[in-house]
């Protein structure tokens, strides 16, 4: 049992990528000193009993040394599922006492470092320690989007900062912005160093070097696509890569994806005369980058596409984002921002290597096969991150590029006018997703939509959503001729209500309702 003065930090992680992010933050002194550091592992797979947890993944031993002890959240709350359980308010004090006894925390102070605070298991752990300060780390593109639902102020106000990777240089995350939580970068050089350690501790990958790498995500498990649609998406990746001249391909499926998808791809590859290798080892995509130096990385909206471009200077291409932008429902779906960013920044697989659909890839874009390589800088907190320049088709530049190249690489694509437009797009999409969570973004959203809404950017918005929020680009309204003055609009609504009541009374008395023409009134603002 720890003494009363023992300070304990509990790090919650559910993915190996997240654990690597924590390791990089620890290596660079991002956290205050502590007497004990515990890694709390949560297996959030649909069926945890059939899917290995992150501490059983290849290479985890290289991360283990950063922590004094590794605990299992699944075992702690068994038989409940980590994604579906949280303590009842009246039970929270009992759970805190139980966990302090079980984990030997004593009565000393506890700090929580968690991911995805708005949902369990992070939310559940935060409720079990109601007095513990919180720090949130984000290991993917979702950190750039708004908080998916309103957090209890008793939880949100405990968050001291948001740690995130510089996946889109210069772009500020919206996550937890409603609580004024400051965002802080995890240095890129430290993160790529951890990934190098992870790759060194991982068994060899049985795949050819210089192949085109196809990334699967198992989107049907999220009810975004049907299994048949996702299978067709993988075939689309394969055909697009072959059309670009790649005859050697590697498919990295999601660990929980059905085996029949791989068989369908193998059949299509045989028909096209291509050589396809399917990776059956559950390793990070970043480990594969270092091992086989892919000539091209193809995916839908995986965070691994951005790490390939920004951290390893690899050529990347997206496919299927057009379908997902149309399919994601409701508009508040938290995957919308990752899909939007990937669609706007990365070249399409069928576009021949041009910039993203949003046009933000024009400056410093990563070209497609045969296109010129672009620049994707990912600076650390001190601005000394690695610079990734897209290599040629032979897969050059597979490792993190040295900091010296930063001086000659040019400006990253998210600075200047293109960067300002991307920030405006993020603000507009973020406000349209969560107007009640981030009402302060309305002016920025209105400015962006008024200036940039066109055939190219309309794909990121739903007209009905714009109409419901009275934003530029909305459907025409009967009161559209009135100025946006609350008093005038309130008077107009009252007049319409009075007219309806009078019409209703006349109808009840059997009198014909005479249509009236509204008098022309000069409205001043």
Short mmCIF file of C-alpha atoms in Angstrom, two decimals:
data_model
loop_
_atom_site.label_atom_id
_atom_site.label_comp_id
_atom_site.label_asym_id
_atom_site.label_seq_id
_atom_site.Cartn_x
_atom_site.Cartn_y
_atom_site.Cartn_z
CA UNK A 1 0.00 0.00 0.00
CA UNK A 2 1.37 3.39 -1.00
CA UNK A 3 1.81 6.07 1.58
CA UNK A 4 -0.47 9.08 1.87
CA UNK A 5 2.07 11.36 0.17
CA UNK A 6 2.63 9.15 -2.87
CA UNK A 7 1.72 10.87 -6.13
CA UNK A 8 0.39 8.47 -8.76
CA UNK A 9 -0.20 9.07 -12.46
CA UNK A 10 -2.59 6.70 -14.24
CA UNK A 11 -2.28 6.55 -18.04
CA UNK A 12 -5.27 5.02 -19.81
CA UNK A 13 -4.66 3.56 -23.28
CA UNK A 14 -6.69 1.35 -25.59
CA UNK A 15 -4.41 1.26 -28.65
CA UNK A 16 -0.72 0.67 -29.27
CA UNK A 17 -0.61 3.97 -31.17
CA UNK A 18 -1.94 5.75 -28.10
CA UNK A 19 0.59 4.03 -25.84
CA UNK A 20 3.36 5.14 -28.21
CA UNK A 21 2.06 8.72 -27.99
CA UNK A 22 2.21 8.53 -24.19
CA UNK A 23 5.73 7.11 -24.33
CA UNK A 24 6.88 10.00 -26.53
CA UNK A 25 5.31 12.53 -24.17
CA UNK A 26 7.01 10.88 -21.19
CA UNK A 27 10.38 10.84 -22.94
CA UNK A 28 10.24 14.59 -23.51
CA UNK A 29 9.15 15.52 -20.00
CA UNK A 30 5.60 16.54 -20.87
CA UNK A 31 4.33 15.31 -17.49
CA UNK A 32 5.11 16.47 -13.99
CA UNK A 33 7.19 14.19 -11.71
CA UNK A 34 5.36 11.31 -10.03
CA UNK A 35 6.21 8.55 -7.57
CA UNK A 36 4.33 5.91 -9.57
CA UNK A 37 3.21 5.69 -13.17
CA UNK A 38 0.60 3.08 -14.01
CA UNK A 39 -0.51 2.10 -17.51
CA UNK A 40 -4.19 1.14 -17.45
CA UNK A 41 -4.96 -0.96 -20.54
CA UNK A 42 -8.51 -1.09 -21.92
CA UNK A 43 -9.47 -3.52 -24.66
CA UNK A 44 -12.43 -1.89 -26.41
CA UNK A 45 -12.85 -4.48 -29.18
CA UNK A 46 -16.41 -5.67 -29.74
CA UNK A 47 -15.41 -9.08 -28.36
CA UNK A 48 -12.36 -8.47 -26.12
CA UNK A 49 -12.01 -12.16 -25.39
CA UNK A 50 -11.06 -12.83 -29.02
CA UNK A 51 -8.87 -9.77 -29.65
CA UNK A 52 -5.47 -9.30 -27.96
CA UNK A 53 -5.08 -6.19 -25.81
CA UNK A 54 -2.35 -3.67 -26.60
CA UNK A 55 0.00 -5.08 -23.94
CA UNK A 56 -0.05 -8.37 -25.89
CA UNK A 57 0.78 -6.70 -29.21
CA UNK A 58 4.15 -7.25 -30.90
CA UNK A 59 6.67 -4.63 -29.79
CA UNK A 60 4.87 -3.52 -26.63
CA UNK A 61 7.87 -4.59 -24.54
CA UNK A 62 9.75 -1.54 -25.85
CA UNK A 63 7.09 0.75 -24.30
CA UNK A 64 6.67 -1.17 -21.05
CA UNK A 65 9.76 0.32 -19.40
CA UNK A 66 8.13 3.77 -19.13
CA UNK A 67 5.63 2.52 -16.55
CA UNK A 68 5.97 1.01 -13.09
CA UNK A 69 3.03 -1.33 -13.57
CA UNK A 70 0.53 -2.38 -16.24
CA UNK A 71 -3.10 -2.88 -15.16
CA UNK A 72 -6.15 -4.21 -17.00
CA UNK A 73 -9.35 -2.16 -16.95
CA UNK A 74 -11.24 -5.09 -18.48
CA UNK A 75 -10.31 -7.35 -15.57
CA UNK A 76 -11.10 -4.60 -13.08
CA UNK A 77 -14.71 -4.11 -14.20
CA UNK A 78 -15.40 -7.64 -15.51
CA UNK A 79 -17.92 -8.80 -16.68
CA UNK A 80 -18.85 -5.34 -18.01
CA UNK A 81 -17.55 -4.06 -21.36
CA UNK A 82 -15.22 -1.03 -21.14
CA UNK A 83 -17.09 0.86 -23.85
CA UNK A 84 -20.51 0.41 -22.27
CA UNK A 85 -19.99 0.79 -18.54
CA UNK A 86 -19.60 3.73 -16.19
CA UNK A 87 -20.33 3.98 -12.46
CA UNK A 88 -23.63 5.31 -11.23
CA UNK A 89 -23.20 8.68 -9.49
CA UNK A 90 -24.01 7.22 -6.08
CA UNK A 91 -21.51 4.40 -6.61
CA UNK A 92 -18.53 6.57 -7.64
CA UNK A 93 -17.17 6.99 -4.07
CA UNK A 94 -17.36 3.22 -3.56
CA UNK A 95 -15.49 2.61 -6.79
CA UNK A 96 -12.76 5.08 -5.86
CA UNK A 97 -12.21 3.34 -2.53
CA UNK A 98 -12.19 -0.04 -4.25
CA UNK A 99 -9.67 1.04 -6.91
CA UNK A 100 -7.39 2.72 -4.40
CA UNK A 101 -7.27 -0.51 -2.43
CA UNK A 102 -6.97 -2.77 -5.49
CA UNK A 103 -4.18 -0.77 -7.13
CA UNK A 104 -2.37 0.21 -3.93
CA UNK A 105 -2.92 3.95 -4.37
CA UNK A 106 -3.41 4.73 -0.70
CA UNK A 107 -4.89 8.15 -0.04
CA UNK A 108 -2.27 10.08 -2.04
CA UNK A 109 -3.03 12.37 -4.98
CA UNK A 110 -3.93 10.79 -8.32
CA UNK A 111 -3.59 12.32 -11.79
CA UNK A 112 -5.42 10.86 -14.79
CA UNK A 113 -4.13 10.97 -18.37
CA UNK A 114 -6.87 9.64 -20.64
CA UNK A 115 -8.06 9.55 -24.25
CA UNK A 116 -11.55 10.27 -25.65
CA UNK A 117 -12.86 11.74 -22.42
CA UNK A 118 -16.41 12.09 -23.74
CA UNK A 119 -16.96 8.32 -23.86
CA UNK A 120 -16.09 5.28 -21.78
CA UNK A 121 -13.69 3.91 -20.69
CA UNK A 122 -12.03 7.32 -20.19
CA UNK A 123 -15.23 8.92 -18.93
CA UNK A 124 -15.82 6.04 -16.51
CA UNK A 125 -12.31 6.27 -15.06
CA UNK A 126 -12.72 10.03 -14.63
CA UNK A 127 -15.97 9.49 -12.72
CA UNK A 128 -14.29 6.95 -10.41
CA UNK A 129 -11.78 9.61 -9.31
CA UNK A 130 -13.92 12.77 -9.08
CA UNK A 131 -11.19 14.89 -7.49
CA UNK A 132 -8.32 13.89 -9.78
CA UNK A 133 -7.04 16.45 -12.31
CA UNK A 134 -7.31 15.32 -15.92
CA UNK A 135 -5.08 15.56 -18.94
CA UNK A 136 -6.31 14.36 -22.32
CA UNK A 137 -4.12 13.04 -25.11
CA UNK A 138 -5.31 12.57 -28.66
CA UNK A 139 -3.66 10.03 -30.93
CA UNK A 140 -5.54 10.73 -34.13
CA UNK A 141 -7.40 13.16 -36.36
CA UNK A 142 -10.48 13.27 -34.13
CA UNK A 143 -8.69 15.73 -31.87
CA UNK A 144 -9.19 18.37 -34.57
CA UNK A 145 -12.96 17.98 -34.31
CA UNK A 146 -15.30 19.29 -31.61
CA UNK A 147 -16.23 17.36 -28.49
CA UNK A 148 -18.87 14.92 -29.70
CA UNK A 149 -21.35 15.74 -26.92
CA UNK A 150 -21.69 18.10 -24.00
CA UNK A 151 -19.44 17.13 -21.12
CA UNK A 152 -20.50 17.56 -17.53
CA UNK A 153 -18.78 20.76 -16.35
CA UNK A 154 -17.65 18.85 -13.25
CA UNK A 155 -15.57 16.71 -15.62
CA UNK A 156 -14.66 19.20 -18.34
CA UNK A 157 -13.34 21.86 -15.97
CA UNK A 158 -10.90 19.35 -14.51
CA UNK A 159 -9.01 19.06 -17.81
CA UNK A 160 -5.72 20.95 -17.69
CA UNK A 161 -4.52 20.49 -21.29
CA UNK A 162 -4.84 18.51 -24.51
CA UNK A 163 -1.76 16.71 -25.84
CA UNK A 164 -1.78 15.88 -29.54
CA UNK A 165 0.47 15.00 -32.45
CA UNK A 166 1.16 17.57 -35.15
CA UNK A 167 -0.57 15.62 -37.90
CA UNK A 168 -1.69 18.78 -39.72
CA UNK A 169 1.00 21.39 -39.03
CA UNK A 170 -0.36 24.71 -37.87
CA UNK A 171 -3.95 23.53 -37.36
CA UNK A 172 -5.35 23.96 -33.86
CA UNK A 173 -7.65 21.22 -32.46
CA UNK A 174 -11.23 22.05 -31.50
CA UNK A 175 -11.52 19.25 -28.95
CA UNK A 176 -12.43 20.57 -25.47
CA UNK A 177 -12.24 24.14 -26.75
CA UNK A 178 -15.51 24.92 -24.95
CA UNK A 179 -13.62 24.65 -21.65
CA UNK A 180 -10.67 26.75 -22.82
CA UNK A 181 -8.34 23.75 -22.61
CA UNK A 182 -4.92 24.65 -24.07
CA UNK A 183 -3.49 22.36 -26.74
CA UNK A 184 0.12 21.22 -26.54
CA UNK A 185 2.14 19.32 -29.13
CA UNK A 186 3.86 16.02 -28.48
CA UNK A 187 7.25 16.53 -30.20
CA UNK A 188 7.35 14.70 -33.51
CA UNK A 189 10.98 13.64 -33.21
CA UNK A 190 10.23 11.91 -29.91
CA UNK A 191 7.23 10.14 -31.40
CA UNK A 192 9.11 8.85 -34.44
CA UNK A 193 11.92 7.71 -32.15
CA UNK A 194 9.43 5.67 -30.12
CA UNK A 195 8.06 4.18 -33.34
CA UNK A 196 11.59 3.21 -34.35
CA UNK A 197 12.00 1.41 -31.01
CA UNK A 198 8.66 -0.27 -31.57
CA UNK A 199 9.69 -1.44 -35.03
CA UNK A 200 12.94 -2.83 -33.65
CA UNK A 201 11.04 -4.93 -31.11
CA UNK A 202 8.54 -6.22 -33.68
CA UNK A 203 9.09 -9.47 -35.59
CA UNK A 204 9.98 -9.09 -39.29
CA UNK A 205 7.12 -8.20 -41.62
CA UNK A 206 6.71 -10.70 -44.43
CA UNK A 207 6.08 -8.21 -47.22
CA UNK A 208 8.08 -6.96 -50.22
CA UNK A 209 9.87 -3.63 -50.03
CA UNK A 210 8.73 -0.75 -52.21
CA UNK A 211 5.20 -2.13 -52.64
CA UNK A 212 2.01 -0.07 -52.57
CA UNK A 213 0.41 -0.39 -49.13
CA UNK A 214 -3.39 -0.57 -48.82
CA UNK A 215 -4.86 0.24 -45.39
CA UNK A 216 -8.12 -1.32 -44.19
CA UNK A 217 -10.19 0.28 -41.40
CA UNK A 218 -13.22 -2.02 -40.84
CA UNK A 219 -15.72 0.81 -41.33
CA UNK A 220 -18.66 -1.58 -41.41
CA UNK A 221 -18.10 -2.24 -37.70
CA UNK A 222 -18.88 1.46 -37.14
CA UNK A 223 -22.06 1.17 -39.25
CA UNK A 224 -20.64 3.70 -41.70
CA UNK A 225 -20.60 1.26 -44.61
CA UNK A 226 -22.09 -2.15 -45.16
CA UNK A 227 -19.66 -5.10 -45.32
CA UNK A 228 -20.28 -5.35 -49.07
CA UNK A 229 -19.56 -1.64 -49.58
CA UNK A 230 -16.35 -1.83 -47.60
CA UNK A 231 -15.25 -4.87 -49.59
CA UNK A 232 -15.86 -2.90 -52.78
CA UNK A 233 -13.87 0.00 -51.30
CA UNK A 234 -10.85 -2.28 -50.81
CA UNK A 235 -11.17 -3.50 -54.39
CA UNK A 236 -11.30 0.15 -55.49
CA UNK A 237 -8.01 0.77 -53.64
CA UNK A 238 -6.43 -2.18 -55.39
CA UNK A 239 -7.60 -1.17 -58.85
CA UNK A 240 -6.51 2.43 -58.32
CA UNK A 241 -3.02 1.42 -57.22
CA UNK A 242 -2.66 -0.95 -60.18
CA UNK A 243 -3.86 1.80 -62.52
CA UNK A 244 -1.00 3.94 -61.22
CA UNK A 245 1.46 1.29 -62.29
CA UNK A 246 1.98 -0.59 -59.01
CA UNK A 247 2.11 -4.34 -59.57
CA UNK A 248 3.34 -5.32 -56.11
CA UNK A 249 0.87 -4.56 -53.35
CA UNK A 250 0.46 -5.19 -49.62
CA UNK A 251 -2.92 -5.15 -47.87
CA UNK A 252 -2.97 -4.42 -44.14
CA UNK A 253 -6.46 -5.36 -42.92
CA UNK A 254 -7.99 -4.27 -39.66
CA UNK A 255 -7.25 -6.96 -37.03
CA UNK A 256 -10.96 -7.69 -36.57
CA UNK A 257 -11.87 -7.63 -40.27
CA UNK A 258 -13.36 -10.78 -41.86
CA UNK A 259 -10.90 -13.03 -43.72
CA UNK A 260 -13.16 -13.12 -46.79
CA UNK A 261 -12.19 -9.53 -47.63
CA UNK A 262 -8.60 -10.61 -48.12
CA UNK A 263 -9.71 -13.47 -50.35
CA UNK A 264 -11.76 -11.10 -52.53
CA UNK A 265 -8.73 -8.84 -52.95
CA UNK A 266 -6.50 -11.78 -53.82
CA UNK A 267 -8.94 -12.83 -56.53
CA UNK A 268 -9.05 -9.30 -57.96
CA UNK A 269 -5.25 -9.00 -57.84
CA UNK A 270 -4.95 -12.27 -59.75
CA UNK A 271 -7.37 -11.01 -62.37
CA UNK A 272 -5.34 -7.80 -62.80
CA UNK A 273 -2.02 -9.61 -62.89
CA UNK A 274 -0.74 -8.01 -59.66
CA UNK A 275 1.12 -9.61 -56.76
CA UNK A 276 -0.76 -9.10 -53.47
CA UNK A 277 0.54 -9.86 -49.97
CA UNK A 278 -1.86 -9.81 -47.01
CA UNK A 279 -0.36 -8.97 -43.62
CA UNK A 280 -1.75 -11.26 -40.95
CA UNK A 281 0.39 -9.84 -38.13
CA UNK A 282 -1.30 -7.09 -36.04
CA UNK A 283 1.37 -4.38 -36.28
CA UNK A 284 1.11 -0.61 -36.54
CA UNK A 285 1.08 0.85 -40.03
CA UNK A 286 4.03 3.03 -38.97
CA UNK A 287 6.06 -0.11 -38.29
CA UNK A 288 5.24 -1.34 -41.79
CA UNK A 289 6.38 2.03 -43.20
CA UNK A 290 9.81 1.53 -41.67
CA UNK A 291 10.11 -2.12 -42.68
CA UNK A 292 9.02 -2.12 -46.34
CA UNK A 293 9.34 1.56 -47.37
CA UNK A 294 6.11 1.57 -49.43
CA UNK A 295 6.10 3.48 -52.70
CA UNK A 296 2.48 4.52 -52.08
CA UNK A 297 0.11 4.37 -49.11
CA UNK A 298 -3.60 4.16 -49.95
CA UNK A 299 -6.46 4.43 -47.48
CA UNK A 300 -9.82 6.01 -46.78
CA UNK A 301 -9.44 8.41 -43.85
CA UNK A 302 -7.03 6.59 -41.56
CA UNK A 303 -4.77 8.68 -39.33
CA UNK A 304 -1.95 6.52 -40.71
CA UNK A 305 -2.26 8.40 -44.01
CA UNK A 306 -1.28 11.63 -42.26
CA UNK A 307 1.58 10.03 -40.33
CA UNK A 308 2.87 8.54 -43.59
CA UNK A 309 2.91 11.95 -45.19
CA UNK A 310 3.92 14.20 -42.31
CA UNK A 311 6.31 11.94 -40.40
CA UNK A 312 7.79 9.66 -43.07
CA UNK A 313 7.55 11.67 -46.28
CA UNK A 314 5.72 8.88 -48.11
CA UNK A 315 3.41 9.29 -51.07
CA UNK A 316 -0.21 8.92 -50.04
CA UNK A 317 -3.59 8.76 -51.75
CA UNK A 318 -7.13 8.62 -50.42
CA UNK A 319 -10.20 6.93 -51.80
CA UNK A 320 -13.81 6.60 -50.66
CA UNK A 321 -14.01 9.92 -48.81
CA UNK A 322 -16.64 11.17 -51.25
CA UNK A 323 -18.91 8.28 -50.29
CA UNK A 324 -18.32 8.77 -46.58
CA UNK A 325 -18.99 12.51 -46.66
CA UNK A 326 -22.38 11.69 -48.12
CA UNK A 327 -23.03 8.67 -45.91
CA UNK A 328 -22.01 9.88 -42.44
CA UNK A 329 -25.11 10.38 -40.33
CA UNK A 330 -26.04 12.31 -38.32
CA UNK A 331 -24.03 15.33 -39.35
CA UNK A 332 -22.56 15.37 -35.84
CA UNK A 333 -20.81 12.02 -36.44
CA UNK A 334 -17.35 12.40 -34.90
CA UNK A 335 -15.71 10.83 -37.98
CA UNK A 336 -16.75 13.81 -40.10
CA UNK A 337 -13.72 15.97 -39.28
CA UNK A 338 -11.15 13.22 -40.02
CA UNK A 339 -12.89 12.46 -43.33
CA UNK A 340 -13.05 16.17 -44.19
CA UNK A 341 -9.37 16.79 -43.43
CA UNK A 342 -8.18 13.77 -45.40
CA UNK A 343 -10.41 14.69 -48.34
CA UNK A 344 -9.25 18.31 -48.32
CA UNK A 345 -5.53 17.69 -47.83
CA UNK A 346 -4.62 14.48 -49.62
CA UNK A 347 -4.69 13.64 -53.34
CA UNK A 348 -7.34 11.26 -54.58
CA UNK A 349 -6.26 7.87 -55.85
CA UNK A 350 -8.13 8.44 -59.10
CA UNK A 351 -7.03 12.09 -59.42
CA UNK A 352 -3.57 11.38 -60.80
CA UNK A 353 -1.79 12.90 -57.82
CA UNK A 354 -3.41 16.34 -57.71
CA UNK A 355 -4.26 18.08 -54.45
CA UNK A 356 -7.17 17.29 -52.20
CA UNK A 357 -10.76 17.94 -53.18
CA UNK A 358 -10.78 20.98 -50.97
CA UNK A 359 -7.83 22.46 -52.82
CA UNK A 360 -5.72 22.74 -49.68
CA UNK A 361 -3.06 20.39 -51.03
CA UNK A 362 -1.90 22.85 -53.69
CA UNK A 363 0.91 24.25 -51.56
CA UNK A 364 3.26 21.58 -50.36
CA UNK A 365 1.08 18.70 -51.40
CA UNK A 366 2.33 15.17 -51.55
CA UNK A 367 2.12 14.21 -55.18
CA UNK A 368 0.83 10.95 -56.52
CA UNK A 369 2.79 8.32 -58.35
CA UNK A 370 4.81 10.12 -60.91
CA UNK A 371 3.96 13.53 -59.46
CA UNK A 372 6.36 15.86 -57.77
CA UNK A 373 6.95 15.26 -54.11
CA UNK A 374 5.59 17.75 -51.65
CA UNK A 375 6.48 18.82 -48.17
CA UNK A 376 4.75 17.80 -44.99
CA UNK A 377 6.44 19.30 -41.96
CA UNK A 378 5.44 18.08 -38.55
CA UNK A 379 7.15 20.22 -36.00
CA UNK A 380 7.43 19.38 -32.34
CA UNK A 381 6.65 21.71 -29.50
CA UNK A 382 9.85 23.57 -30.20
CA UNK A 383 9.39 23.56 -33.93
CA UNK A 384 12.17 21.05 -34.50
CA UNK A 385 10.12 18.22 -35.84
CA UNK A 386 10.94 16.07 -38.81
CA UNK A 387 10.27 17.11 -42.35
CA UNK A 388 8.81 14.64 -44.76
CA UNK A 389 9.47 15.00 -48.45
CA UNK A 390 7.64 12.62 -50.68
CA UNK A 391 9.99 10.07 -52.07
CA UNK A 392 9.97 8.61 -55.55
CA UNK A 393 8.23 5.48 -56.59
CA UNK A 394 11.12 3.48 -55.25
CA UNK A 395 10.09 4.38 -51.72
CA UNK A 396 12.93 6.69 -50.74
CA UNK A 397 12.54 8.75 -47.62
CA UNK A 398 11.01 5.91 -45.65
CA UNK A 399 12.39 7.02 -42.32
CA UNK A 400 11.90 10.28 -40.44
CA UNK A 401 13.71 13.07 -42.27
CA UNK A 402 16.33 14.94 -40.27
CA UNK A 403 15.62 18.36 -38.82
CA UNK A 404 18.30 19.91 -41.05
CA UNK A 405 16.05 19.39 -44.07
CA UNK A 406 13.47 21.69 -42.49
CA UNK A 407 15.43 24.77 -43.49
CA UNK A 408 15.23 23.95 -47.20
CA UNK A 409 11.93 22.12 -47.37
CA UNK A 410 9.74 25.21 -47.71
CA UNK A 411 6.57 26.21 -45.93
CA UNK A 412 4.09 23.55 -44.82
CA UNK A 413 0.81 23.45 -46.65
CA UNK A 414 -1.21 24.70 -43.69
CA UNK A 415 0.40 28.12 -43.56
CA UNK A 416 -0.49 31.17 -45.58
CA UNK A 417 -3.82 31.63 -47.39
CA UNK A 418 -4.36 27.90 -47.86
CA UNK A 419 -3.78 27.31 -44.16
CA UNK A 420 -6.19 30.07 -43.20
CA UNK A 421 -8.83 28.60 -45.48
CA UNK A 422 -8.31 25.15 -43.96
CA UNK A 423 -8.72 26.61 -40.47
CA UNK A 424 -11.89 28.32 -41.66
CA UNK A 425 -13.20 25.06 -43.08
CA UNK A 426 -12.52 23.30 -39.79
CA UNK A 427 -14.32 26.04 -37.85
CA UNK A 428 -17.33 25.90 -40.18
CA UNK A 429 -17.62 22.12 -40.07
CA UNK A 430 -17.01 22.09 -36.31
CA UNK A 431 -19.73 24.65 -35.65
CA UNK A 432 -22.19 22.90 -37.96
CA UNK A 433 -21.52 19.67 -36.07
CA UNK A 434 -21.82 21.02 -32.53
CA UNK A 435 -23.33 24.54 -32.47
CA UNK A 436 -24.37 24.20 -28.83
CA UNK A 437 -20.92 23.06 -27.73
CA UNK A 438 -18.98 25.71 -29.68
CA UNK A 439 -21.34 28.67 -30.26
CA UNK A 440 -18.36 31.04 -30.42
CA UNK A 441 -17.43 29.58 -33.82
CA UNK A 442 -20.53 30.98 -35.55
CA UNK A 443 -18.83 34.18 -36.85
CA UNK A 444 -15.91 32.18 -38.27
CA UNK A 445 -18.32 29.69 -39.85
CA UNK A 446 -20.36 32.48 -41.43
CA UNK A 447 -17.24 34.17 -42.82
CA UNK A 448 -15.95 30.95 -44.35
CA UNK A 449 -19.27 29.93 -45.89
CA UNK A 450 -19.92 33.40 -47.28
CA UNK A 451 -16.51 33.51 -48.96
CA UNK A 452 -15.69 29.91 -49.87
CA UNK A 453 -18.87 27.87 -50.30
CA UNK A 454 -18.86 26.60 -53.88
CA UNK A 455 -19.09 23.40 -55.88
CA UNK A 456 -15.71 22.32 -54.53
CA UNK A 457 -16.43 22.81 -50.82
CA UNK A 458 -20.18 22.13 -50.71
CA UNK A 459 -19.41 18.42 -50.27
CA UNK A 460 -18.43 19.14 -46.66
CA UNK A 461 -21.85 20.52 -45.69
CA UNK A 462 -25.49 19.47 -45.81
CA UNK A 463 -27.85 22.16 -47.03
CA UNK A 464 -30.51 21.17 -44.52
CA UNK A 465 -27.95 21.51 -41.74
CA UNK A 466 -26.99 24.98 -42.96
CA UNK A 467 -30.69 25.87 -43.11
CA UNK A 468 -31.38 24.66 -39.58
CA UNK A 469 -28.51 26.81 -38.31
CA UNK A 470 -29.35 29.82 -40.53
CA UNK A 471 -25.89 29.77 -42.10
CA UNK A 472 -24.87 30.99 -45.57
CA UNK A 473 -25.74 28.41 -48.20
CA UNK A 474 -29.06 27.53 -46.58
CA UNK A 475 -32.26 26.82 -48.47
CA UNK A 476 -34.28 29.96 -49.32
CA UNK A 477 -36.60 31.02 -46.52
CA UNK A 478 -39.95 32.85 -46.76
CA UNK A 479 -38.43 35.44 -44.44
CA UNK A 480 -35.11 35.62 -46.25
CA UNK A 481 -35.82 39.19 -47.39
CA UNK A 482 -35.77 40.36 -43.78
CA UNK A 483 -32.50 41.46 -42.23
CA UNK A 484 -30.85 39.26 -39.58
CA UNK A 485 -32.33 41.40 -36.81
CA UNK A 486 -33.82 39.42 -33.91
CA UNK A 487 -36.48 42.05 -33.17
CA UNK A 488 -37.68 42.30 -36.76
CA UNK A 489 -37.78 38.52 -37.22
CA UNK A 490 -39.64 38.06 -33.93
CA UNK A 491 -42.28 40.58 -35.04
CA UNK A 492 -42.63 38.79 -38.38
CA UNK A 493 -43.15 35.44 -36.66
CA UNK A 494 -45.81 36.95 -34.39
CA UNK A 495 -47.62 38.41 -37.39
CA UNK A 496 -47.68 35.02 -39.09
CA UNK A 497 -48.95 33.37 -35.89
CA UNK A 498 -51.79 35.91 -35.58
CA UNK A 499 -52.73 35.34 -39.20
CA UNK A 500 -52.91 31.57 -38.65
CA UNK A 501 -55.11 31.99 -35.56
CA UNK A 502 -57.51 34.30 -37.40
CA UNK A 503 -57.67 31.86 -40.29
CA UNK A 504 -58.42 29.03 -37.86
CA UNK A 505 -61.28 30.93 -36.23
CA UNK A 506 -62.78 31.84 -39.58
CA UNK A 507 -62.62 28.21 -40.66
CA UNK A 508 -64.43 27.03 -37.51
CA UNK A 509 -67.26 29.55 -38.15
CA UNK A 510 -67.69 28.24 -41.70
CA UNK A 511 -66.54 31.49 -43.28
CA UNK A 512 -64.24 31.39 -46.28
CA UNK A 513 -60.71 32.45 -45.49
CA UNK A 514 -59.73 35.35 -47.67
CA UNK A 515 -56.05 35.28 -48.53
CA UNK A 516 -54.30 38.42 -47.54
CA UNK A 517 -51.35 40.08 -49.12
CA UNK A 518 -48.80 41.35 -46.63
CA UNK A 519 -48.38 45.07 -46.75
CA UNK A 520 -45.12 46.35 -48.10
CA UNK A 521 -43.20 47.67 -45.17
CA UNK A 522 -39.89 49.41 -45.31
CA UNK A 523 -37.54 47.69 -42.91
CA UNK A 524 -34.58 49.58 -41.55
CA UNK A 525 -31.62 48.07 -39.80
#
